[in-house]
PDB file of C-alpha atoms in Angstrom:
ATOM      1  CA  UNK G   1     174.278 128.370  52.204  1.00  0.00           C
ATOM      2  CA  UNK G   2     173.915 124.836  53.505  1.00  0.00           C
ATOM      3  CA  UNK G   3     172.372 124.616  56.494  1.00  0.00           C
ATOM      4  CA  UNK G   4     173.820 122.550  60.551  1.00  0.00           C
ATOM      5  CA  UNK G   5     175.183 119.667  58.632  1.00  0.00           C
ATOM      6  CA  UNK G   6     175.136 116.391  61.045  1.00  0.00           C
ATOM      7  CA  UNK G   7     176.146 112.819  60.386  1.00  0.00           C
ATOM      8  CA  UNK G   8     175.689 110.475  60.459  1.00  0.00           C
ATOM      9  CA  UNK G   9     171.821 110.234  60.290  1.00  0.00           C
ATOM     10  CA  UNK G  10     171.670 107.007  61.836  1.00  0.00           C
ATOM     11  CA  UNK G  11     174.241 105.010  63.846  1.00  0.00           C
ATOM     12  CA  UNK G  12     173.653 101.414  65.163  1.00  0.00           C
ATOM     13  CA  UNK G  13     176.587 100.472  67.917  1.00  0.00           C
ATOM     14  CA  UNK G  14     177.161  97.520  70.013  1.00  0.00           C
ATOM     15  CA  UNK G  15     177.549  97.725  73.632  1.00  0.00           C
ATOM     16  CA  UNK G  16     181.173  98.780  74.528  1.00  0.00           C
ATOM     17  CA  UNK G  17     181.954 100.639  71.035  1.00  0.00           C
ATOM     18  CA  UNK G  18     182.632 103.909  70.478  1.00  0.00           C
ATOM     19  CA  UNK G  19     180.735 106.769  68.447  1.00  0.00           C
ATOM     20  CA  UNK G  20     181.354 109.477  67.385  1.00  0.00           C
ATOM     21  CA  UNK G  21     178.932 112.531  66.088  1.00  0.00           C
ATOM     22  CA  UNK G  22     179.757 114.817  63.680  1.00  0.00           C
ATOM     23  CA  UNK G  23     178.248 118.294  63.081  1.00  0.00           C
ATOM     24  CA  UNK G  24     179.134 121.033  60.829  1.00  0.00           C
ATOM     25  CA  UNK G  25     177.562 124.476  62.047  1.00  0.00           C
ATOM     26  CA  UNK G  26     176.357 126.873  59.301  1.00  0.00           C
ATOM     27  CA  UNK G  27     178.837 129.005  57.159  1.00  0.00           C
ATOM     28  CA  UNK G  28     179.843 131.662  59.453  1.00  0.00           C
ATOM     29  CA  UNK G  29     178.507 130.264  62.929  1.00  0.00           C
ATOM     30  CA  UNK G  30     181.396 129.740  65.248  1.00  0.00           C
ATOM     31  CA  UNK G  31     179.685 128.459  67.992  1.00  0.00           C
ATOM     32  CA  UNK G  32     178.223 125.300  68.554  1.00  0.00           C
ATOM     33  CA  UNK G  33     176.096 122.936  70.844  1.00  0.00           C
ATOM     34  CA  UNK G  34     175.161 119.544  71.448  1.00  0.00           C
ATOM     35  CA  UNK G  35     171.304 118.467  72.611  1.00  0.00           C
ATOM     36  CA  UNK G  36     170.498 114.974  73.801  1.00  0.00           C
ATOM     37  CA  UNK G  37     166.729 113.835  73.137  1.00  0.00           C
ATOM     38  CA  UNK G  38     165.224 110.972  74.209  1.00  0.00           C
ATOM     39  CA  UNK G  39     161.903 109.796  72.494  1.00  0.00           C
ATOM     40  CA  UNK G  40     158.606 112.007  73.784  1.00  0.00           C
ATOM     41  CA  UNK G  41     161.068 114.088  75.964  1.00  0.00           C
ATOM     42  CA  UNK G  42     162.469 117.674  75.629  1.00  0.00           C
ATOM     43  CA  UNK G  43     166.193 118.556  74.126  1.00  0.00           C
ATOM     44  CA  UNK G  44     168.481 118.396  77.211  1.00  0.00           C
ATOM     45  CA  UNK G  45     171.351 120.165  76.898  1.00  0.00           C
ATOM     46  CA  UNK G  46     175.225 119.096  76.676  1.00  0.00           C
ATOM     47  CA  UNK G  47     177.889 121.047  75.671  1.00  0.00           C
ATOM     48  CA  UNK G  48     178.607 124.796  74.412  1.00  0.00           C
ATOM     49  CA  UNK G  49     181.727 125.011  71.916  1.00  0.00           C
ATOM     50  CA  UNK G  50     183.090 127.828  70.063  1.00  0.00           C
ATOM     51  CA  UNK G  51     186.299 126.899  68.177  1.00  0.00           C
ATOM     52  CA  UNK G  52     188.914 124.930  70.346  1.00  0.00           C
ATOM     53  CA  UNK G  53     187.371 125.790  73.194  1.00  0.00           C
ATOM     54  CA  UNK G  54     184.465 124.475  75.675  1.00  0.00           C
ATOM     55  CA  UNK G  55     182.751 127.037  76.875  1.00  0.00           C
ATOM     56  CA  UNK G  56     180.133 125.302  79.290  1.00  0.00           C
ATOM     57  CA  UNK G  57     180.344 121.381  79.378  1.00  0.00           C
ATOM     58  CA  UNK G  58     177.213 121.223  82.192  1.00  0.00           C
ATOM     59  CA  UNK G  59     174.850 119.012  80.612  1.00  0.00           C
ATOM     60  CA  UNK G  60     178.110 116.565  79.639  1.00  0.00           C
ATOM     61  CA  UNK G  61     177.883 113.020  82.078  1.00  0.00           C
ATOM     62  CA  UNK G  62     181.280 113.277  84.044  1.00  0.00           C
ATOM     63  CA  UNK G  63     182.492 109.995  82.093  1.00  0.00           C
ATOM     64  CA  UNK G  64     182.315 108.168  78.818  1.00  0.00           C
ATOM     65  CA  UNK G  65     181.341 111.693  76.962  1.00  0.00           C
ATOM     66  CA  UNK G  66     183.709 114.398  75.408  1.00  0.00           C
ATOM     67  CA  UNK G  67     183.223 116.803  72.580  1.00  0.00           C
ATOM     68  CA  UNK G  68     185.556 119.003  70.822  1.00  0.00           C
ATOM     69  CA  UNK G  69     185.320 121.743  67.755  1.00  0.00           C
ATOM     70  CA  UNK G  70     188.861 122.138  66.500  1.00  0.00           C
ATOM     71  CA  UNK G  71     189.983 124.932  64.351  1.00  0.00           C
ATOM     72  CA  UNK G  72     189.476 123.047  61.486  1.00  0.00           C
ATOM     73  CA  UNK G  73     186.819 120.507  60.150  1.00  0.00           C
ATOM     74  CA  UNK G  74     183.478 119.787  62.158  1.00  0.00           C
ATOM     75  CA  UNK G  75     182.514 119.709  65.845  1.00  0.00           C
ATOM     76  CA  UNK G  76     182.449 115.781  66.824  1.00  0.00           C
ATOM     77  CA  UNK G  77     180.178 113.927  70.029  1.00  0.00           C
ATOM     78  CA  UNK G  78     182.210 111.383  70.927  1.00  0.00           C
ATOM     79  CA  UNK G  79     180.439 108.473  73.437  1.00  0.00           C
ATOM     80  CA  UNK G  80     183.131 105.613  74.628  1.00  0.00           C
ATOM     81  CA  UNK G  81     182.055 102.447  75.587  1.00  0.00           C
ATOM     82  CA  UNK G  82     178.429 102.874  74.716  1.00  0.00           C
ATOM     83  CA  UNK G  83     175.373 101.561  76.920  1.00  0.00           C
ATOM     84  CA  UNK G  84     171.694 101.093  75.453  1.00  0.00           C
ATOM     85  CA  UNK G  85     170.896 104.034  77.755  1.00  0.00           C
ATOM     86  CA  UNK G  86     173.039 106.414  75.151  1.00  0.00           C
ATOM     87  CA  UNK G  87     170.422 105.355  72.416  1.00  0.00           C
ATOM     88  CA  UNK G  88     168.885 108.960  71.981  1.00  0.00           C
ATOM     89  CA  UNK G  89     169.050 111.142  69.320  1.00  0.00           C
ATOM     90  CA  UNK G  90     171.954 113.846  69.502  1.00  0.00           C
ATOM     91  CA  UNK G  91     170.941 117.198  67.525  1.00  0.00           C
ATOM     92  CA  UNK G  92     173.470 120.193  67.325  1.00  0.00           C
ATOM     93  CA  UNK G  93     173.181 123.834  67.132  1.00  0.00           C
ATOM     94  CA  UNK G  94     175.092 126.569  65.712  1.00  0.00           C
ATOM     95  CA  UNK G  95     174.819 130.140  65.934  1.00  0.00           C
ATOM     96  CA  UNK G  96     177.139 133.527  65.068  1.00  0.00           C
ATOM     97  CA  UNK G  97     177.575 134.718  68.099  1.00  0.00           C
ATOM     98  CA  UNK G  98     176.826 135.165  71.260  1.00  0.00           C
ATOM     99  CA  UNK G  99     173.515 136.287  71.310  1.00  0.00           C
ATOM    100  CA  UNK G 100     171.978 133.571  69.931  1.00  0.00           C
ATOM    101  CA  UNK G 101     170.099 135.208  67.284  1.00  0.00           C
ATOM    102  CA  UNK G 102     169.977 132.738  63.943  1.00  0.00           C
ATOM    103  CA  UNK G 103     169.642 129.293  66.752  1.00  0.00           C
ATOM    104  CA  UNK G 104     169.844 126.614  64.082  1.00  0.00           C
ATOM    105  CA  UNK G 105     169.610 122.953  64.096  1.00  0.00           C
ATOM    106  CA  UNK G 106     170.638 119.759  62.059  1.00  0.00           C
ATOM    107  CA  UNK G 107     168.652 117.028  61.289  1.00  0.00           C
ATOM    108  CA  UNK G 108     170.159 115.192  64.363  1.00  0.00           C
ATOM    109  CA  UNK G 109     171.645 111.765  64.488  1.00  0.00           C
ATOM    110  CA  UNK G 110     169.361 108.842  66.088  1.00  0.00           C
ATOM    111  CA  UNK G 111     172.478 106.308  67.559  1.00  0.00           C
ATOM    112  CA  UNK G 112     170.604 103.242  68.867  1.00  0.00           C
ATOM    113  CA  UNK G 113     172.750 100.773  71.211  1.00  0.00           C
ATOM    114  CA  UNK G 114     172.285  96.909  70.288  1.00  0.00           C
TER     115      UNK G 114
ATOM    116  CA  UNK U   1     166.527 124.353  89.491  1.00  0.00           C
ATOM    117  CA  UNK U   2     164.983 126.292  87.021  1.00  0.00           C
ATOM    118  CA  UNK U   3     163.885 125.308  83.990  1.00  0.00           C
ATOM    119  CA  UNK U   4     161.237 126.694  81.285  1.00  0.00           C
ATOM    120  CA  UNK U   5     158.333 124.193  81.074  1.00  0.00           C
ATOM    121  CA  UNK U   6     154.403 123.915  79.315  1.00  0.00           C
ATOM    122  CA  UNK U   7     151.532 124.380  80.840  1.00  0.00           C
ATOM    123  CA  UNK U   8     149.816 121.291  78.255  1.00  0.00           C
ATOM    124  CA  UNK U   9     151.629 118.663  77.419  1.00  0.00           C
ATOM    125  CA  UNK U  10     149.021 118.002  74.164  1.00  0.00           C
ATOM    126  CA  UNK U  11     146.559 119.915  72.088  1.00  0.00           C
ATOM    127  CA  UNK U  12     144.156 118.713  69.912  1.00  0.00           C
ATOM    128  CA  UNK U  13     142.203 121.414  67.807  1.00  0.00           C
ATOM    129  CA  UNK U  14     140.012 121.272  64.309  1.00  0.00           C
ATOM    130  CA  UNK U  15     141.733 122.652  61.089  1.00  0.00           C
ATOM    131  CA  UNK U  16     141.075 126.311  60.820  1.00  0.00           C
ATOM    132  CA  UNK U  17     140.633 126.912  64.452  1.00  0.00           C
ATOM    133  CA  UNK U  18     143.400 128.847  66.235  1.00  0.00           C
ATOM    134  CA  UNK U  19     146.051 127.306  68.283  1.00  0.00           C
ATOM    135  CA  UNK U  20     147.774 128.881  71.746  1.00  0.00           C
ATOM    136  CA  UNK U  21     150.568 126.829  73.311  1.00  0.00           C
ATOM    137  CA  UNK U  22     151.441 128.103  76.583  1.00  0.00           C
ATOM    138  CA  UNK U  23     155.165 128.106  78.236  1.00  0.00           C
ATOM    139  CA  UNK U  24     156.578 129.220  81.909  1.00  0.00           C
ATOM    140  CA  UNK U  25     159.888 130.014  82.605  1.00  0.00           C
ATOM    141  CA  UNK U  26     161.261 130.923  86.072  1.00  0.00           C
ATOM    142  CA  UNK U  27     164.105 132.435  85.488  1.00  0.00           C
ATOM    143  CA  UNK U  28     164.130 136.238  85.328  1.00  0.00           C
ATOM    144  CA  UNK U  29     167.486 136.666  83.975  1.00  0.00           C
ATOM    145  CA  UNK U  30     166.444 135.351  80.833  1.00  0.00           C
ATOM    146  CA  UNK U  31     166.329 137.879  77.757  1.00  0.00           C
ATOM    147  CA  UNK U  32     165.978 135.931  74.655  1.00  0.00           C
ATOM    148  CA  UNK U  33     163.028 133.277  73.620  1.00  0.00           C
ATOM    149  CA  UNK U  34     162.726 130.848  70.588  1.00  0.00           C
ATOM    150  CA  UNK U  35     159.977 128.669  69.620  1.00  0.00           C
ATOM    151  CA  UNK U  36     160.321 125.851  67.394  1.00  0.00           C
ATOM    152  CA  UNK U  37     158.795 122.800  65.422  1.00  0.00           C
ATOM    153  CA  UNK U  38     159.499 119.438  65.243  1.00  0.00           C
ATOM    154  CA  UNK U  39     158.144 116.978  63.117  1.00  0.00           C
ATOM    155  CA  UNK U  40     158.839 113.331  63.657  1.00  0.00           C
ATOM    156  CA  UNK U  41     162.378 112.538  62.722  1.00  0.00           C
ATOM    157  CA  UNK U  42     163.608 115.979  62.516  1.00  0.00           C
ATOM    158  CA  UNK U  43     165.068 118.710  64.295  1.00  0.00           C
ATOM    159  CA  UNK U  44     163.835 121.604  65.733  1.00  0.00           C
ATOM    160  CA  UNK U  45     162.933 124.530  63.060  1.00  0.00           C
ATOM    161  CA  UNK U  46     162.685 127.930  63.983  1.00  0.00           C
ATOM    162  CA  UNK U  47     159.541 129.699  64.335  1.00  0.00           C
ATOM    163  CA  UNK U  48     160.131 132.905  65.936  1.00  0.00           C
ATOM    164  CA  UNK U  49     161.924 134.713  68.279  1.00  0.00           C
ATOM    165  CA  UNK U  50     161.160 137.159  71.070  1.00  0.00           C
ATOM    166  CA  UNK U  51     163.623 139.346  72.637  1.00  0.00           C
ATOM    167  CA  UNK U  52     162.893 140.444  76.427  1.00  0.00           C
ATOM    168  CA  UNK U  53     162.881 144.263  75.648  1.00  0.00           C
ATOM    169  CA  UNK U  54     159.307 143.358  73.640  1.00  0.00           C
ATOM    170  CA  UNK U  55     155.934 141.948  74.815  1.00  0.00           C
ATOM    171  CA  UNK U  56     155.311 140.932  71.197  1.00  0.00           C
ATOM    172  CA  UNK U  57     156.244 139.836  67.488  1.00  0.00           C
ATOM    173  CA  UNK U  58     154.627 138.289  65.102  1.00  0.00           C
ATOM    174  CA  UNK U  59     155.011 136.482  62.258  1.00  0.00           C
ATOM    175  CA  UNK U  60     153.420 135.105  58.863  1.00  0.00           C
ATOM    176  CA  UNK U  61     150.413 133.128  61.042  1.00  0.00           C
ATOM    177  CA  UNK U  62     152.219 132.783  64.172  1.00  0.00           C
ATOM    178  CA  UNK U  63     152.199 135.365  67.534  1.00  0.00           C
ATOM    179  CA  UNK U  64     154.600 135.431  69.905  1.00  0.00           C
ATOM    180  CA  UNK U  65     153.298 137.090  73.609  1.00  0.00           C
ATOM    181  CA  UNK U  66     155.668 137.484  76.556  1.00  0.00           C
ATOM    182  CA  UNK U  67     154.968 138.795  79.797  1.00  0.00           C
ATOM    183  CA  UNK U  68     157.705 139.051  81.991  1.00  0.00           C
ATOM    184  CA  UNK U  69     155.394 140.015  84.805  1.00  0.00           C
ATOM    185  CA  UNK U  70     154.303 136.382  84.927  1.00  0.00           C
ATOM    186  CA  UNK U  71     156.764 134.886  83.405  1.00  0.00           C
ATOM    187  CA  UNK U  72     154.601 133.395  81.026  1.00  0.00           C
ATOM    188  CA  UNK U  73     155.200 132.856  77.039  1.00  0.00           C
ATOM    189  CA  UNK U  74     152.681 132.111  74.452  1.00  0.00           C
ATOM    190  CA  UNK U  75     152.923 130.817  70.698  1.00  0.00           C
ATOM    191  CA  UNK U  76     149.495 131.587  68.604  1.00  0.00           C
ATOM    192  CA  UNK U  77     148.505 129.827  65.298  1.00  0.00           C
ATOM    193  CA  UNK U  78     146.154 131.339  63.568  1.00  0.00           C
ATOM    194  CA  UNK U  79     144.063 129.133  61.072  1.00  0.00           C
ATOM    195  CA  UNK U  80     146.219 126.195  62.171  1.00  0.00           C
ATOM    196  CA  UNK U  81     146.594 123.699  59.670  1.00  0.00           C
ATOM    197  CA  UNK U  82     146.997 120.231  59.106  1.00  0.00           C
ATOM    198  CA  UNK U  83     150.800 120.447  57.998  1.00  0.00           C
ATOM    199  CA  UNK U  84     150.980 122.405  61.784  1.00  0.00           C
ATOM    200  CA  UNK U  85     150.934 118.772  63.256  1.00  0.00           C
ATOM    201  CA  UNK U  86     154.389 118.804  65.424  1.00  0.00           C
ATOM    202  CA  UNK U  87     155.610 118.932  68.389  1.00  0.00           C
ATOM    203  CA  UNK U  88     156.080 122.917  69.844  1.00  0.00           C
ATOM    204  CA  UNK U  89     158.898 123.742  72.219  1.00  0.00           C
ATOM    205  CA  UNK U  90     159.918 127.053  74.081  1.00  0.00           C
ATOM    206  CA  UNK U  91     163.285 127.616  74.569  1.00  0.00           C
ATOM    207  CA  UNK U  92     165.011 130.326  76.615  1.00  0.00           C
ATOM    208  CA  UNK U  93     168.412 131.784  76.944  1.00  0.00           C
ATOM    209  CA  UNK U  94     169.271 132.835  80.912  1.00  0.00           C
ATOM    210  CA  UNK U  95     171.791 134.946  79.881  1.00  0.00           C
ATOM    211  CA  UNK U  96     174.742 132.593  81.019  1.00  0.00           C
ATOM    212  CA  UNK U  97     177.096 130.756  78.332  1.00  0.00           C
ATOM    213  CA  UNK U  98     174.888 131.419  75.990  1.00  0.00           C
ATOM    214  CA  UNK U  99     173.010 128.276  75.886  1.00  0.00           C
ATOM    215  CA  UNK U 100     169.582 127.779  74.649  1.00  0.00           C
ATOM    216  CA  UNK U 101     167.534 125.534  77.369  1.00  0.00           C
ATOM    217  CA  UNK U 102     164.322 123.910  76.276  1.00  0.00           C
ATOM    218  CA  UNK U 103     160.922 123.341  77.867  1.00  0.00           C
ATOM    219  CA  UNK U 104     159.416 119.179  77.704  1.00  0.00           C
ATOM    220  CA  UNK U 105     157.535 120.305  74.723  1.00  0.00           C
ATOM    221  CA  UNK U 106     153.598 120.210  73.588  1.00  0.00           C
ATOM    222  CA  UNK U 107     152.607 117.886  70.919  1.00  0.00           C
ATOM    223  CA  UNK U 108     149.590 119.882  68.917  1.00  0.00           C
ATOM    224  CA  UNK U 109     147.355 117.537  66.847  1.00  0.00           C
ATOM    225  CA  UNK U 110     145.257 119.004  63.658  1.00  0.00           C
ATOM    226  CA  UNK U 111     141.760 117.508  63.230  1.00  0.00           C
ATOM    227  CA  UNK U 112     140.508 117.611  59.675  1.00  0.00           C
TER     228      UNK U 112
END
C-alpha cells in the first residue's frame, strides 16, 4: 500500500510560469490537504479537499492559487504566475475520513522561483 | 487567533538522556492531537496520536501527556537517540473542517 504520493520532488520555475503540484493520497483516503512550509518555519495550512469538492480553502491567498481533487486521478496545487515568494515547499495530506485518524504525508515538493 | 505553538523553539540533550518537547494550544474545542518528525528534506512522519477523551498514550519510546486543564501537550523520548535528530511538531484538530493545524515546531539536537 503505497504511501501520499507527491510530485514532483523538485520544481525550478521562472518568474511568471505556472506550476502545478501533484499529490496522490493513500489507497482509500478520500480526503486531502495542502501545507505550505517555508524553510525553519511551521506547515501553514491551505486547502481541505475531499473528491470534487473544497471543503475549506482558508489558508488559500485570494489570487494566483487554486487546487482541485477531481473524481479521478490525483489532487493538483496549481500556482499561476509564480513570484520567488512561492519558493516553499508544498507537502500534502490524506486521510479516510473525517476524523483524521491515519494523518499522512508525502515527501513534499520543494518549487524554488528563479 | 488561535493557534497551537512550543514552549522551546530548540533542544539540545546527550544520547541516552530523555527528551520532553512541550506544546500549547488555545483552543478548547480541539479533540484530536498528532505529533510528528521531520528530518531535513522530508515530510512530517507520524509519531503518535492523542485523542481528547485521554490524558495519555504511549508508544514504543515515545509518551504522549495532555492536559486539557492547561492546555498544555507534551511528547517524551525516552533514551533519545542520535537517529531522534529532527525537527518535532504538535498538531491539533479544532474540530472544524477537519483540518490539522500545526505549531512553529522544536528542532531537538542529539549529542553523542
Amino acid at each position: 500500500n503505497a504511501g501520499v504520493m507527491q510530485n514532483p520532488r523538485h520544481l525550478v520555475r521562472r518568474r511568471g510560469q505556472e506550476a502545478r503540484l501533484r499529490c496522490s493520497p493513500m489507497k482509500g483516503h478520500s480526503h486531502v490537504y495542502w501545507y505550505r512550509q517555508l524553510p525553519e518555519e511551521g506547515l501553514k495550512f491551505m486547502v481541505y479537499l475531499q473528491k470534487e469538492n473544497i471543503i475549506d480553502e482558508s489558508g488559500m491567498p485570494k489570487e494566483r492559487f487554486s487546487a482541485e481533487f477531481p473524481k479521478e486521478g490525483p489532487s493538483i496545487l496549481r500556482i499561476q504566475q509564480v513570484v520567488r515568494g512561492d519558493s516553499a515547499a508544498y507537502f500534502c495530506a490524506s486521510s479516510p475520513n473525517q476524523q483524521n485518524y491515519g494523518y499522512t504525508f508525502g515527501s513534499g515538493t520543494r518549487l524554488t522561483v528563479v | 487567533g488561535e493557534s497551537v505553538g512550543l514552549h522551546l523553539p530548540t533542544l539540545s540533550v546527550q544520547e541516552g538522556d530523555n527528551s520532553i518537547i512541550n506544546c500549547a494550544y488555545s483552543n478548547s474545542a480541539s479533540d484530536y492531537f498528532i505529533w510528528y518528525k521531520q528530518e531535513s528534506g522530508k515530510g512530517p512522519q507520524f509519531i503518535i496520536d492523542i485523542r481528547s477523551n485521554m490524558d495519555k498514550r504511549q508508544g514504543q519510546r515515545v509518551t504522549v501527556l495532555l492536559n486539557k486543564t492547561v492546555k498544555h501537550l507534551s511528547l517524551q523520548i525516552a533514551a533519545t537517540q542520535p537517529g531522534d535528530s529532527a525537527v518535532y511538531f504538535c498538531a491539533e484538530n479544532r474540530g472544524n473542517n477537519n483540518d490539522m493545524r500545526f505549531g512553529a515546531g522544536t528542532r531537538l539536537t542529539v549529542k553523542p
